[in-house]
Short mmCIF file of C-alpha atoms in Angstrom, two decimals:
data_model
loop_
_atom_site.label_atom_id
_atom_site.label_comp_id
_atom_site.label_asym_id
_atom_site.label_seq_id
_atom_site.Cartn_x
_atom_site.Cartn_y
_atom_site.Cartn_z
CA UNK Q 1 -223.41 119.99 52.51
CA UNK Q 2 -225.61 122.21 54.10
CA UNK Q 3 -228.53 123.52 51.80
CA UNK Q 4 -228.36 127.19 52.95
CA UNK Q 5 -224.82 127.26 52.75
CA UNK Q 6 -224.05 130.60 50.47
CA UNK Q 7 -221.10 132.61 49.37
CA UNK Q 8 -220.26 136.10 51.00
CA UNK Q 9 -220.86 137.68 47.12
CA UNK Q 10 -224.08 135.88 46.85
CA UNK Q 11 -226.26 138.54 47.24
CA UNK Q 12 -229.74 136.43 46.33
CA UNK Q 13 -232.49 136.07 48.81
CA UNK Q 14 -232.05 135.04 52.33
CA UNK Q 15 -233.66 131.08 52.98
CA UNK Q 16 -237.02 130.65 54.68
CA UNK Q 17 -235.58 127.75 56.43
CA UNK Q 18 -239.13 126.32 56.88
CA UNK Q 19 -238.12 123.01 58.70
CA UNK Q 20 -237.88 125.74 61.65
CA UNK Q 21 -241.44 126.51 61.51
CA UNK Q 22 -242.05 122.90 62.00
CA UNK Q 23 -240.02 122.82 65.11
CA UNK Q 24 -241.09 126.05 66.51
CA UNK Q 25 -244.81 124.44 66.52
CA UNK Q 26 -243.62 120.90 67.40
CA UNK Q 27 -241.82 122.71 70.62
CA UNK Q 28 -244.64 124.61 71.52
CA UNK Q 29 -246.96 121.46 71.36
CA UNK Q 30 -244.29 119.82 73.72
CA UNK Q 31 -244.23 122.64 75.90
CA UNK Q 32 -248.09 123.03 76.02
CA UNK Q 33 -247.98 119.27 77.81
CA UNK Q 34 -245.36 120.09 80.08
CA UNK Q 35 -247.60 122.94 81.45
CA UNK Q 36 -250.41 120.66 82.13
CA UNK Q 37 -248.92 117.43 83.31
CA UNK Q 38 -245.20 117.71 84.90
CA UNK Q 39 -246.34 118.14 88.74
CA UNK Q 40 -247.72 114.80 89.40
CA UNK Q 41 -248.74 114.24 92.95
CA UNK Q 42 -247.02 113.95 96.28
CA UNK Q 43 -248.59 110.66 98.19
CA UNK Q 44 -248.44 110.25 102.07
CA UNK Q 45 -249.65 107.09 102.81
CA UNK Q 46 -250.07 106.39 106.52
CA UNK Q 47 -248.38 103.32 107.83
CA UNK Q 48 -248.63 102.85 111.77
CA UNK Q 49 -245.76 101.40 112.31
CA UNK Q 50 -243.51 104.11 111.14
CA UNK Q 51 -244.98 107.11 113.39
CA UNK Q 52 -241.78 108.88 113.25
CA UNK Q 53 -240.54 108.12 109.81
CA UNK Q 54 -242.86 109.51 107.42
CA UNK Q 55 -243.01 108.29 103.83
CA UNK Q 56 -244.08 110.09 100.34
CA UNK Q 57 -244.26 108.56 96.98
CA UNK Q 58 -244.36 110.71 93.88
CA UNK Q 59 -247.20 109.48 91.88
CA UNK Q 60 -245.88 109.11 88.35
CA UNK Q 61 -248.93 107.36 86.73
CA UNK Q 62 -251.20 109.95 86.81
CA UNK Q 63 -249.24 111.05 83.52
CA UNK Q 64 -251.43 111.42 80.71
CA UNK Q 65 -249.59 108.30 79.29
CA UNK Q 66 -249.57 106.72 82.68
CA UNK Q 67 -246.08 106.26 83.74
CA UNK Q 68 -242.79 108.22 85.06
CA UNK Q 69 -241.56 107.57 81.16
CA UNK Q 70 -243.84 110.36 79.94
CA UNK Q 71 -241.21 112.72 81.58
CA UNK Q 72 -238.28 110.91 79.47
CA UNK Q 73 -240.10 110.45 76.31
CA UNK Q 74 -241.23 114.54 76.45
CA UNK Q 75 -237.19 115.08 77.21
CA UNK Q 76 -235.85 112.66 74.32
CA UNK Q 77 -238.16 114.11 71.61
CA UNK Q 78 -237.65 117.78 72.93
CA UNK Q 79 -234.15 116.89 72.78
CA UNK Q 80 -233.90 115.60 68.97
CA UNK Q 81 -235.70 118.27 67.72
CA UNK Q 82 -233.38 120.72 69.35
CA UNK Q 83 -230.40 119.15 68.31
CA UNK Q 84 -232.04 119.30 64.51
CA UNK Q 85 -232.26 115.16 64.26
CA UNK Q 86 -236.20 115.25 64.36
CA UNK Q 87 -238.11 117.03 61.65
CA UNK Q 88 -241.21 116.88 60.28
CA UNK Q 89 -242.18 113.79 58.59
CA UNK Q 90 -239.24 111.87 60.84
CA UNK Q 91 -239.80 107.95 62.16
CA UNK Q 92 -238.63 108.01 65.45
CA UNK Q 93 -237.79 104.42 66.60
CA UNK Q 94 -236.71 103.28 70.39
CA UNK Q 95 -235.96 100.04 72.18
CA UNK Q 96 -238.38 99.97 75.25
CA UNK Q 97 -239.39 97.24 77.56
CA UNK Q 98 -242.88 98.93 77.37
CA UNK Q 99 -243.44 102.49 79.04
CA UNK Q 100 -241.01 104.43 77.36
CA UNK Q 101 -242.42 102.91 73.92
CA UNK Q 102 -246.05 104.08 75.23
CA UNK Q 103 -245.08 107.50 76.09
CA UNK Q 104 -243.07 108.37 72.36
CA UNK Q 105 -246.15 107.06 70.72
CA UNK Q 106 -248.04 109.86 72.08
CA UNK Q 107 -245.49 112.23 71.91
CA UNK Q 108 -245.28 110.85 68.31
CA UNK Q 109 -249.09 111.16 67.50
CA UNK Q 110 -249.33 114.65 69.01
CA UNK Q 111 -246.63 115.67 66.81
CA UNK Q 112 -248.26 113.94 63.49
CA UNK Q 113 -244.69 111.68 63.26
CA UNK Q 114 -244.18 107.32 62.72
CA UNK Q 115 -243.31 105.53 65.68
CA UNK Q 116 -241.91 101.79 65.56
CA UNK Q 117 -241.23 100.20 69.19
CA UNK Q 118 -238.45 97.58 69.32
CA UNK Q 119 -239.17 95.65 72.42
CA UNK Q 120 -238.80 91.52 73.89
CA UNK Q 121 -241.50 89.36 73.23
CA UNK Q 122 -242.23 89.21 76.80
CA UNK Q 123 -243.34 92.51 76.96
CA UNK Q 124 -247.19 93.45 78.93
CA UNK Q 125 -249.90 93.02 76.43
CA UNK Q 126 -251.24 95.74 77.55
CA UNK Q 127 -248.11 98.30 76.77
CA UNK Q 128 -248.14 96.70 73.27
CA UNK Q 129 -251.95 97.40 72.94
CA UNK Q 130 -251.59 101.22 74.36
CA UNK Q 131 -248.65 101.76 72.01
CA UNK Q 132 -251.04 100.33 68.65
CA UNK Q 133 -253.80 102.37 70.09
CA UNK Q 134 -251.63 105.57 69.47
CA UNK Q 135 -250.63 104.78 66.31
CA UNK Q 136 -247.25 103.39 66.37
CA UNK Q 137 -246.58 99.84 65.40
CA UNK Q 138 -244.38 97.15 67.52
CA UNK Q 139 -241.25 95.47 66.37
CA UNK Q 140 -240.53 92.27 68.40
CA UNK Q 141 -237.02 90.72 69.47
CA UNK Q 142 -236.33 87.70 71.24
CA UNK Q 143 -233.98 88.65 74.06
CA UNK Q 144 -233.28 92.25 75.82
CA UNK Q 145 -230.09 92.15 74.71
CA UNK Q 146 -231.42 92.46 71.07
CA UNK Q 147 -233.17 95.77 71.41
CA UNK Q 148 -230.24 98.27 70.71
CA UNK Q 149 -229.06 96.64 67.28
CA UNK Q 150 -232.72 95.92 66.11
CA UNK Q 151 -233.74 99.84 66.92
CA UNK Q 152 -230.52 100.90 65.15
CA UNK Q 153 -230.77 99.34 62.32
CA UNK Q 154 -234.63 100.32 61.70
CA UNK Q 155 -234.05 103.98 62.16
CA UNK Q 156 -231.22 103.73 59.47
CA UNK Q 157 -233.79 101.97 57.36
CA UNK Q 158 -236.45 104.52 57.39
CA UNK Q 159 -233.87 107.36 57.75
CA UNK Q 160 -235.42 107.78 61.15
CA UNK Q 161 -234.18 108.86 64.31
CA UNK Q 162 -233.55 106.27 67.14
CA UNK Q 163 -234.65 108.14 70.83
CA UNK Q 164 -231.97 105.66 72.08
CA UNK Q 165 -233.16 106.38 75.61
CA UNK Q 166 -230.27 104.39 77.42
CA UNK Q 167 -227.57 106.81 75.83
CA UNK Q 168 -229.71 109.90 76.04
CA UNK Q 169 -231.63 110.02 79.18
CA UNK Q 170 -229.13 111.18 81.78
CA UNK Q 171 -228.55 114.15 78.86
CA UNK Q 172 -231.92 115.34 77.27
CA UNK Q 173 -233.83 116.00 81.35
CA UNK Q 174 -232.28 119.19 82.38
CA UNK Q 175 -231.04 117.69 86.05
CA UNK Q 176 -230.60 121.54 87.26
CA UNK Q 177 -234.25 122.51 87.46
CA UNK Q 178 -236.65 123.21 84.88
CA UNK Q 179 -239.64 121.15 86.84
CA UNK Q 180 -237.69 118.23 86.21
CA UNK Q 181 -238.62 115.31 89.16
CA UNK Q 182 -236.03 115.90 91.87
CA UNK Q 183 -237.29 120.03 91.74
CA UNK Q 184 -240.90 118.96 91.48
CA UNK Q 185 -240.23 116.47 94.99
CA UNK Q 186 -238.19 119.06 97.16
CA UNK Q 187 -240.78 122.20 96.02
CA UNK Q 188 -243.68 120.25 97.11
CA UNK Q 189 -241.82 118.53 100.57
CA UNK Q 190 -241.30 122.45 101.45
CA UNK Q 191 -244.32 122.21 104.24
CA UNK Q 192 -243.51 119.14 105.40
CA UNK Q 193 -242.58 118.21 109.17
CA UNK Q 194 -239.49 116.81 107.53
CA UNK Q 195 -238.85 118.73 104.27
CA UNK Q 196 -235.72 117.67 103.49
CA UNK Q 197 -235.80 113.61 102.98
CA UNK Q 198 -233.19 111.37 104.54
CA UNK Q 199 -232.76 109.22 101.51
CA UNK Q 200 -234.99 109.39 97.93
CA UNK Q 201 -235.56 105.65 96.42
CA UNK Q 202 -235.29 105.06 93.24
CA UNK Q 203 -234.57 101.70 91.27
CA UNK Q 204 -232.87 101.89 87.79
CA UNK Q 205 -233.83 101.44 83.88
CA UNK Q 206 -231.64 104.11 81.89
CA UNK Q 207 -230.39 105.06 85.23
CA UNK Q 208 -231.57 108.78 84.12
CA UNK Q 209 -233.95 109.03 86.66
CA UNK Q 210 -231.37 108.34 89.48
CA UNK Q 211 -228.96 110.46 87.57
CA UNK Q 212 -231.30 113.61 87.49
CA UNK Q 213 -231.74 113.27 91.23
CA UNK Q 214 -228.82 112.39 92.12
CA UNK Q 215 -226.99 115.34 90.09
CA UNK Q 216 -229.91 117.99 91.21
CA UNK Q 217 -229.36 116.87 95.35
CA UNK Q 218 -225.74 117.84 94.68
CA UNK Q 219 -226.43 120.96 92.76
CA UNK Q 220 -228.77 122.76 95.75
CA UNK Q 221 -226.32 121.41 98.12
CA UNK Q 222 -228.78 118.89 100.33
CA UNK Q 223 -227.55 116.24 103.36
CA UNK Q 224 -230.33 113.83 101.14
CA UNK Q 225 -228.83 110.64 100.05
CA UNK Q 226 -229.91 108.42 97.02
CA UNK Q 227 -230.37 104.93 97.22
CA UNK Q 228 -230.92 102.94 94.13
CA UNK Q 229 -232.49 99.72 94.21
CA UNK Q 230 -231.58 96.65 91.73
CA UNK Q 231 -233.13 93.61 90.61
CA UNK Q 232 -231.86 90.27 90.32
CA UNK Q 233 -231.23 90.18 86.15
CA UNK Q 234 -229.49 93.39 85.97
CA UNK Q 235 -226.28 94.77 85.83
CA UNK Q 236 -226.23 97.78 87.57
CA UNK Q 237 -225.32 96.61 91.45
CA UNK Q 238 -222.57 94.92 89.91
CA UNK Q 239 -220.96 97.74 88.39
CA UNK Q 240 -221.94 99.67 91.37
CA UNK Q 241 -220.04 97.34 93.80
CA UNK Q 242 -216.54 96.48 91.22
CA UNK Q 243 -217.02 99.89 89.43
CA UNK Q 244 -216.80 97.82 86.28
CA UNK Q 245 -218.74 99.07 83.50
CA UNK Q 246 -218.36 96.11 80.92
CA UNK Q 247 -220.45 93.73 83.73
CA UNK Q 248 -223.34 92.10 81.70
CA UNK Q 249 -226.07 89.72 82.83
CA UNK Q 250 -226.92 86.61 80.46
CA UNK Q 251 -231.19 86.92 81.73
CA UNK Q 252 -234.08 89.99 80.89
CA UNK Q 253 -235.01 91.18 83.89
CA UNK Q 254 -238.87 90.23 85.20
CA UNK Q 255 -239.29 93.68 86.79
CA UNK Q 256 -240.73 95.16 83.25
CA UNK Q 257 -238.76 98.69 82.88
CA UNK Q 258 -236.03 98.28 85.16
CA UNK Q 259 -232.96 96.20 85.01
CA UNK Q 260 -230.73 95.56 82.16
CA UNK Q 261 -228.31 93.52 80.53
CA UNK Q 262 -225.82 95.72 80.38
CA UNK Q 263 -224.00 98.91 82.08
CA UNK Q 264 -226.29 101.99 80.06
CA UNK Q 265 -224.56 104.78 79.45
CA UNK Q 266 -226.75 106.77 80.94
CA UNK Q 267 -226.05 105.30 84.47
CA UNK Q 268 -224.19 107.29 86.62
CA UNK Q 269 -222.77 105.52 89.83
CA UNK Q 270 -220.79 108.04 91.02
CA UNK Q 271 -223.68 110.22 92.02
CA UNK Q 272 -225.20 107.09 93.87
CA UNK Q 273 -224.69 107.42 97.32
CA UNK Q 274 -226.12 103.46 98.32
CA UNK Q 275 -226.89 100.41 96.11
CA UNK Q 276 -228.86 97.37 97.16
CA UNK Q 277 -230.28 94.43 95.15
CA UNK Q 278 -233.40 92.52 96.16
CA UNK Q 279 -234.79 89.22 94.98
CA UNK Q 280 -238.15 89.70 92.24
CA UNK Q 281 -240.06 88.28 95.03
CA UNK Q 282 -239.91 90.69 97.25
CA UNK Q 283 -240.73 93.42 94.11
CA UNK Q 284 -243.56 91.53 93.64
CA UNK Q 285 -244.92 91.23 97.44
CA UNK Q 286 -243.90 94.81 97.88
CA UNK Q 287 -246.35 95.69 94.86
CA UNK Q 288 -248.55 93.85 96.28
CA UNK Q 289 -248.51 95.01 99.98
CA UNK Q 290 -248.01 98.63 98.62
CA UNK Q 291 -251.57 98.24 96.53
CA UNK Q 292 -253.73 97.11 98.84
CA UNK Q 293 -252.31 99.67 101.14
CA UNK Q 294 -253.21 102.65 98.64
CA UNK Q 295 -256.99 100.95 97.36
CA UNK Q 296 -255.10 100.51 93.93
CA UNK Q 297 -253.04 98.43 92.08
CA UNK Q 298 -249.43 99.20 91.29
CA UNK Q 299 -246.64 98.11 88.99
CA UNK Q 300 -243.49 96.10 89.50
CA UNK Q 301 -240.95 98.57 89.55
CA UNK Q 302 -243.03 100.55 92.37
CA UNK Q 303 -243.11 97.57 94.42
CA UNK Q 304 -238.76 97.30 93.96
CA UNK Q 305 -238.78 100.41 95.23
CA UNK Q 306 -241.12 100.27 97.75
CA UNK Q 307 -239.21 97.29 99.20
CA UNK Q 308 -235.96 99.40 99.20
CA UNK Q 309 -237.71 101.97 101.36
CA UNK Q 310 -238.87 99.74 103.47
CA UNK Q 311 -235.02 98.38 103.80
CA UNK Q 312 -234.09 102.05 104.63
CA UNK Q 313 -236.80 102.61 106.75
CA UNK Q 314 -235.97 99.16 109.32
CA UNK Q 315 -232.30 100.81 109.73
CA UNK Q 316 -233.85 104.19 110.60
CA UNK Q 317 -236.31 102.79 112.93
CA UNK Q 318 -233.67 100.30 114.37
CA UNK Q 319 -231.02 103.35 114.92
CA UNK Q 320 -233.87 105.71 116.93
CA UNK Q 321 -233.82 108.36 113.71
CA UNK Q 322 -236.60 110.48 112.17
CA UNK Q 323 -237.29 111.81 109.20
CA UNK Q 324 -238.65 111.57 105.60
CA UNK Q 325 -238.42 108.98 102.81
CA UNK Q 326 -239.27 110.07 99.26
CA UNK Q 327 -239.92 107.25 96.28
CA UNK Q 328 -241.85 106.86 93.12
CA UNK Q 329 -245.33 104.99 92.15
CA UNK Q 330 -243.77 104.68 88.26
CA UNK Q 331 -247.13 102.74 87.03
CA UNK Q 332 -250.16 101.59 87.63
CA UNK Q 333 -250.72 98.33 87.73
CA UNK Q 334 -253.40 97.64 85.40
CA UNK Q 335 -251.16 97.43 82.75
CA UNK Q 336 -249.95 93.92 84.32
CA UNK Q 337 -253.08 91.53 84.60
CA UNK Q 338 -251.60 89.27 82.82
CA UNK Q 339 -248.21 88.87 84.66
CA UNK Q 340 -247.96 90.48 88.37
CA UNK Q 341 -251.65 90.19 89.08
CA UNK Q 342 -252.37 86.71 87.48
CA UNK Q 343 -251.13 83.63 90.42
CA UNK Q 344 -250.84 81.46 87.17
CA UNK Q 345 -247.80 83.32 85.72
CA UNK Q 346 -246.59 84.49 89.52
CA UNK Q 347 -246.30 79.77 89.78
CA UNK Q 348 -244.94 79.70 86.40
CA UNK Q 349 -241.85 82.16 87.38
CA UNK Q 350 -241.37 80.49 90.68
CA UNK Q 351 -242.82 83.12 92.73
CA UNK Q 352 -244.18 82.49 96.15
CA UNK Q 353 -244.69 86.51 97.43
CA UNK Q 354 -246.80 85.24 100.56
CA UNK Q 355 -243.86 85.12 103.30
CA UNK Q 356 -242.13 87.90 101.17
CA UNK Q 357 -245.71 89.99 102.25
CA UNK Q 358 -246.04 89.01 105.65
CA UNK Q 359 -242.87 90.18 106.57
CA UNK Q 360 -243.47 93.74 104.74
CA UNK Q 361 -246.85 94.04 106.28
CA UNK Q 362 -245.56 93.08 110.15
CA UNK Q 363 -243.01 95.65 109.46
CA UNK Q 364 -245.60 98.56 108.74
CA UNK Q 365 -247.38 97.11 111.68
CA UNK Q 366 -244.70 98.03 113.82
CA UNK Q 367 -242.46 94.67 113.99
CA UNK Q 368 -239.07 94.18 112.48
CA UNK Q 369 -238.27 93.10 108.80
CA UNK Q 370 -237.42 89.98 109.18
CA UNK Q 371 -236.85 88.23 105.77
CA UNK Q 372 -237.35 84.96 104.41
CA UNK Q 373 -234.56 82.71 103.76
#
């Protein structure tokens, strides 16, 4: 029953309904950091071999929390204190592979409020560290698969609120505008030779991300074209290709934050205009080609979609087209020393990136992608 609930005849005084002053300074702390951090920078690397294809990559890390999830986890908390879940005093709780988890423990902190991660053993060290640093504490699970029921069940322990950022993503960003990613990318391509990109790249966690651009390149009416970019241990191309939304995959995916075992809700196919899936190896040598290309190391998931611009990029260059590419640095890599950037766990997963890198490095030369077997 709700507690100002009164009778017509009850003529006593009005409520103060102070949980509202909580939320009218919570929001106003969440909108203070969406003045100062939401335009992240535009990146034109220059790669010879592509003279009349020119490619940008929005540079996500330079976040205060050092990732493209700081947009999400702004969104998701923004979004359960609007819908009255979050109050003061609330745990919020989330199942996160790592940057998500980092990002709500310092939306968390900023906003005075518990914050338990549920996340695979086999997460970065260093995401587990950043999210301790801020205060919230890390509950582990075996498998991927594990996450949702383990975060569940802990919010309805603490009489939290679970983020759920697989369900809510496509939801809590505001796809129409509102300096959400896709406006932030076409305002600042405006100058450009090419302003309007030929395809944005973008590979898939929630599948928000792709959602929000996907839905905001159909709402201002643009001839752009999204292509998302899978890993091996994910779902998502699957579903893409049978349009089956009960496909699973058995394995976590390597690519820490993108991939899953399962369709998420907040995946959105239909607003996907191409779908490819690439081996881990060649996320890994794209990283790798991609960082040494920039004077700085980047993460995983930049590297997958790296790769997949690169894939758009051959069959632009092959059909005699110009024009722009956009994508997204998500990370940096620094948070990965111990996996991506250390040769003894690269052996230990199989991974041989060297003729993966060759081949991405003759292509930005100027020769053809040409694959290994």
């Amino acid at each position: 029953m709700n507690s100002h609930a009164g009778d017509c005849r009850d003529l006593s005084p009005l409520p103060e309904c102070p949980e509202r002053d909580w939320a009218r300074r919570a929001i106003a702390l969440l909108q203070g950091d969406a003045r100062r951090s939401a335009d992240t920078h535009l990146v034109k690397p220059v790669f010879s071999g592509l003279e009349r294809i020119s490619i940008y990559l929005k540079d996500e890390s330079t976040h205060p929390t050092g990732s493209l999830k700081h947009r999400l986890a702004r969104s998701l908390v923004l979004y359960g204190i609007c819908n009255g879940q979050i109050m003061e005093g609330t745990t919020l709780v989330e199942a996160s592979s790592g940057s998500t988890a980092v990002s709500e423990a310092y939306f968390a902190r900023l906003l005075n409020l518990p914050f338990i991660a549920v996340m695979p053993r086999s997460t970065s060290r260093q995401k587990i560290s950043d999210i301790e640093g801020m205060g919230g504490r890390c509950h582990f699970v075996e498998s991927s698969g594990e996450v949702y029921a383990a975060a569940q069940a802990i919010a309805e322990e603490t009489n939290g609120h679970y983020l759920d950022q697989f369900t809510f993503a496509e939801r809590a960003t505001d796809w129409r505008g509102n300096n959400n990613i896709a406006e932030s990318i076409f305002a600042q391509m405006e100058h450009e030779e090419h302003p309007v990109p030929d395809w944005v790249v973008m590979s898939a966690g929630t599948g928000g991300t792709s959602a929000t651009l996907g839905r905001y390149i159909r709402y201002k009416n643009l001839k752009t074209r999204l292509c998302v970019v899978d890993v091996e241990y994910s779902a998502f191309f699957d579903c893409y290709k049978t349009g089956d939304r009960n496909v699973t995959c058995g394995k976590g995916s390597r690519i820490e934050g993108i991939g899953r075992p399962r369709v998420e809700p907040s995946f959105m196919p239909n607003v996907v205009d191409h779908m490819i899936r690439i081996p881990d190896v060649a996320s890994i040598a794209a990283m790798q080609v991609l960082s040494s290309r920039l004077f700085r190391k980047v993460g995983g998931s930049t590297g997958t979609n790296f790769f997949g611009t690169c894939w758009i990029a051959s069959h632009m260059r092959e059909a005699g087209r110009e024009g722009s590419l956009v994508s997204i640095i998500c990370d940096s890599g620094e948070r990965y020393s111990e996996t991506y950037y250390n040769n003894d766990w690269l052996a230990e997963q199989g991974f041989d990136p060297a003729p993966w890198k060759a081949a991405i490095e003759a292509f930005l030369d100027g020769g053809a992608l040409i694959l290994p077997e």
